[in-house]
Amino acid sequence: MSSTLDALNQWVDEVARLTQPDRIHWCDGSDAEARQLNDLMVARGDLIPLNDKTHPNCFLHRSSKSDVARVEHLTFVCTPEREDAGPNNHWMAPAEAHAKVDALFAGCMRGRTMYVIPYCMGPIDSPISRCGVEITDSPYVVANMRIMTRMGAPALARIEREGTFVKGLHSTGELDPERRFIMHFPEELTIKSYGSGYGGNALLGKKCHALRIASYQARTEGWLAEHMLIVGIENPKGETHYVAAAFPSACGKTNLAMLIPPEGYREKGWKVWTVGDDICWMKPGADGRLWAINPEAGFFGVAPGTSQKTNPNALAMLGHDTIFTNVAVTVDNDPWWEGLPTGTPVKDWQGNDYQPGNGPAAHPNSRFTVRASQCASFSPHAEDAHGVPISAIVFGGRRESLVPLVFEARDWTHGVLVGAAMASETTAAATGAVGVVRRDPMAMKPFCGYNFADYFGHWLSFDQPGAKLPKVFHVNWFRKGSDGKFLWPGFGDNLRVLEWILDRVDGKVGAQPTAIGNLPRAADLDTQGLGLEPHHVDELLHVDRDGWQREMDEIGAYLDSYGARTPEALRREQRKIADALAG
Ligand code: TSX
Ligand code: MN
């Protein structure tokens, strides 16, 4: 007799009474179940089989055309006190939010099947992992959750053992943007999502659980749930260091997670291992280091821009067993998106005959869903129960000017300020103005499940006696010269910057102390064979005093925007740097 399974059954009954499904299906995660669901979706037109010769077991899903991305304005964190959600979240009182969304759920599954998906975020045997159950009426969600999480019987067994799970209730509803809400109840470990079938709105294990709810849990339990990739860098001696890195959107996070070393580095024996491309859960180990897991089992990546040039590992893994969402197709029924050098789209993402005047063929936020194990660089340690030890934390942003290629934070507190001050220029991929600098602390702006001021405080709290914290860095691959061209080649050559970072961790290379942190001197960075002009390297590694004074003023004002809850240590750090720049 298990009280956890009783509680689960009771919740499933409750939801069934509210939503009135025709059938209830408990997902076991088996291959037979997956085949049966695929057949059903193909019969219903929810999935379109792609070219079986070039893309065996690959399918295309076309979403409703007004349901193509996350919806921040409809995403709420429902804590009892508004202040606990903070100015970084939309807030609604829990009772009001439940009433509002339950009214939408009432009877919404009539004529539909209700799927119960037990899932585990993280390796099934890892103490850092956490389980959840998503109830949904979308077989497409089931198919994606099967790729993105450890789904089915083993997860259910762990839930029974552990006695706790995150409850996620989802319905596609009418896919009406006017009847759509993504509600989080962190104190109840509950998510309710109505009216969207897309990505982060619907695959509740990802952004809703592994970031918003988990960040809240992590604060009370002393760990970190972060919007970070995890990558292992193996040097020619066979030593592997793990780096966790946070970037705002449109900075090439997935590309960095799957980086292929430049030829000269490959010849010397450098290797790069992908642990994760989006989310990182980190916890201090008995040795004082931070140990990290990727809570996900797959990649839900942006398709446009993925090519042999930008990310050969990703392109290669998309040749089989992949779900594509909102991409275009060629005359041969191959998937196609902007950024591929060959192929011609004949049908756009909505299934209409492709006409260049109608905009891009693939939706700019079109996606692939694929098992992580299909990636050639997938780390043999990605499934280690104890996780991987993190040597460096890297924050980044897209900044045409001012921000150097790389700098190192002096200490943990400075590093937390660097993360809290993260900012990036908007690109055409997002809606709104292009080229505007937006603050996005730790790349968590849309994903932190509580007040950012408290979150900064939580980060600072890891600086304890005995802690062996990673060094913190900031990178910017996107500096432009006066000619408007990118100064840094980026992509695989970013390994040169990672090499400096890891040599700093090992105390093997020098740095120039400056007011904003420690920078490589030109000779510290391996730029051999790049053909960079020396004055371009100098520009990439220059600290512009006037510009940084203005930046630090803005950062000060930004910290002030979180009011009295902002940790004093961060304000002190900001003033210290501002004073150093002035002095
Ligand atoms: O992903 C990128 N990375 C990280 C790679 C590991 N991108 C693509 C960003 C869009 C999502 C980059 N774009 C990077 C980068 O490091 N750098 C740039 C800018 C850039 C673009 C083109 C060239 C150089 C720099 N060069 C040529 O096109 C020849
Ligand atoms: Mn993300």
Coordinates of C-alpha atoms in Angstrom, one line a residue, residues 48 50 60-63 65 324-331 333-338 344-364 366:
I48 CA 3.2 14.0 -41.0
L50 CA 8.9 12.8 -43.5
L60 CA 6.5 17.0 -38.9
H61 CA 4.0 18.6 -36.6
R62 CA 2.4 21.9 -37.6
S63 CA 1.1 23.9 -34.6
K65 CA -0.5 29.4 -36.3
F324 CA 10.2 18.6 -36.3
T325 CA 7.7 21.3 -35.4
N326 CA 6.8 24.2 -37.8
V327 CA 9.7 23.7 -40.2
A328 CA 9.2 23.8 -44.0
V329 CA 9.5 20.8 -46.4
T330 CA 11.2 20.3 -49.7
V331 CA 9.8 18.6 -52.8
N333 CA 9.5 15.8 -48.2
D334 CA 12.7 16.6 -46.3
P335 CA 12.6 19.1 -43.5
W336 CA 13.9 22.5 -44.4
W337 CA 14.7 25.8 -42.6
E338 CA 16.4 29.1 -43.2
T344 CA 14.4 24.5 -51.6
P345 CA 11.2 24.7 -49.6
V346 CA 8.0 23.9 -51.4
K347 CA 5.6 24.1 -48.4
D348 CA 6.0 26.6 -45.6
W349 CA 5.6 25.9 -41.9
Q350 CA 1.8 26.4 -42.2
G351 CA 1.6 23.9 -45.0
N352 CA 1.0 26.5 -47.7
D353 CA 2.8 26.6 -51.0
Y354 CA 6.0 28.5 -50.2
Q355 CA 6.2 32.0 -51.5
P356 CA 9.2 34.2 -50.5
G357 CA 6.9 37.2 -50.1
N358 CA 5.0 35.5 -47.3
G359 CA 8.0 35.6 -44.9
P360 CA 10.3 32.8 -43.9
A361 CA 9.5 29.2 -45.0
A362 CA 10.2 27.7 -41.5
H363 CA 8.8 29.6 -38.5
P364 CA 11.8 31.4 -36.8
S366 CA 10.5 26.1 -35.4

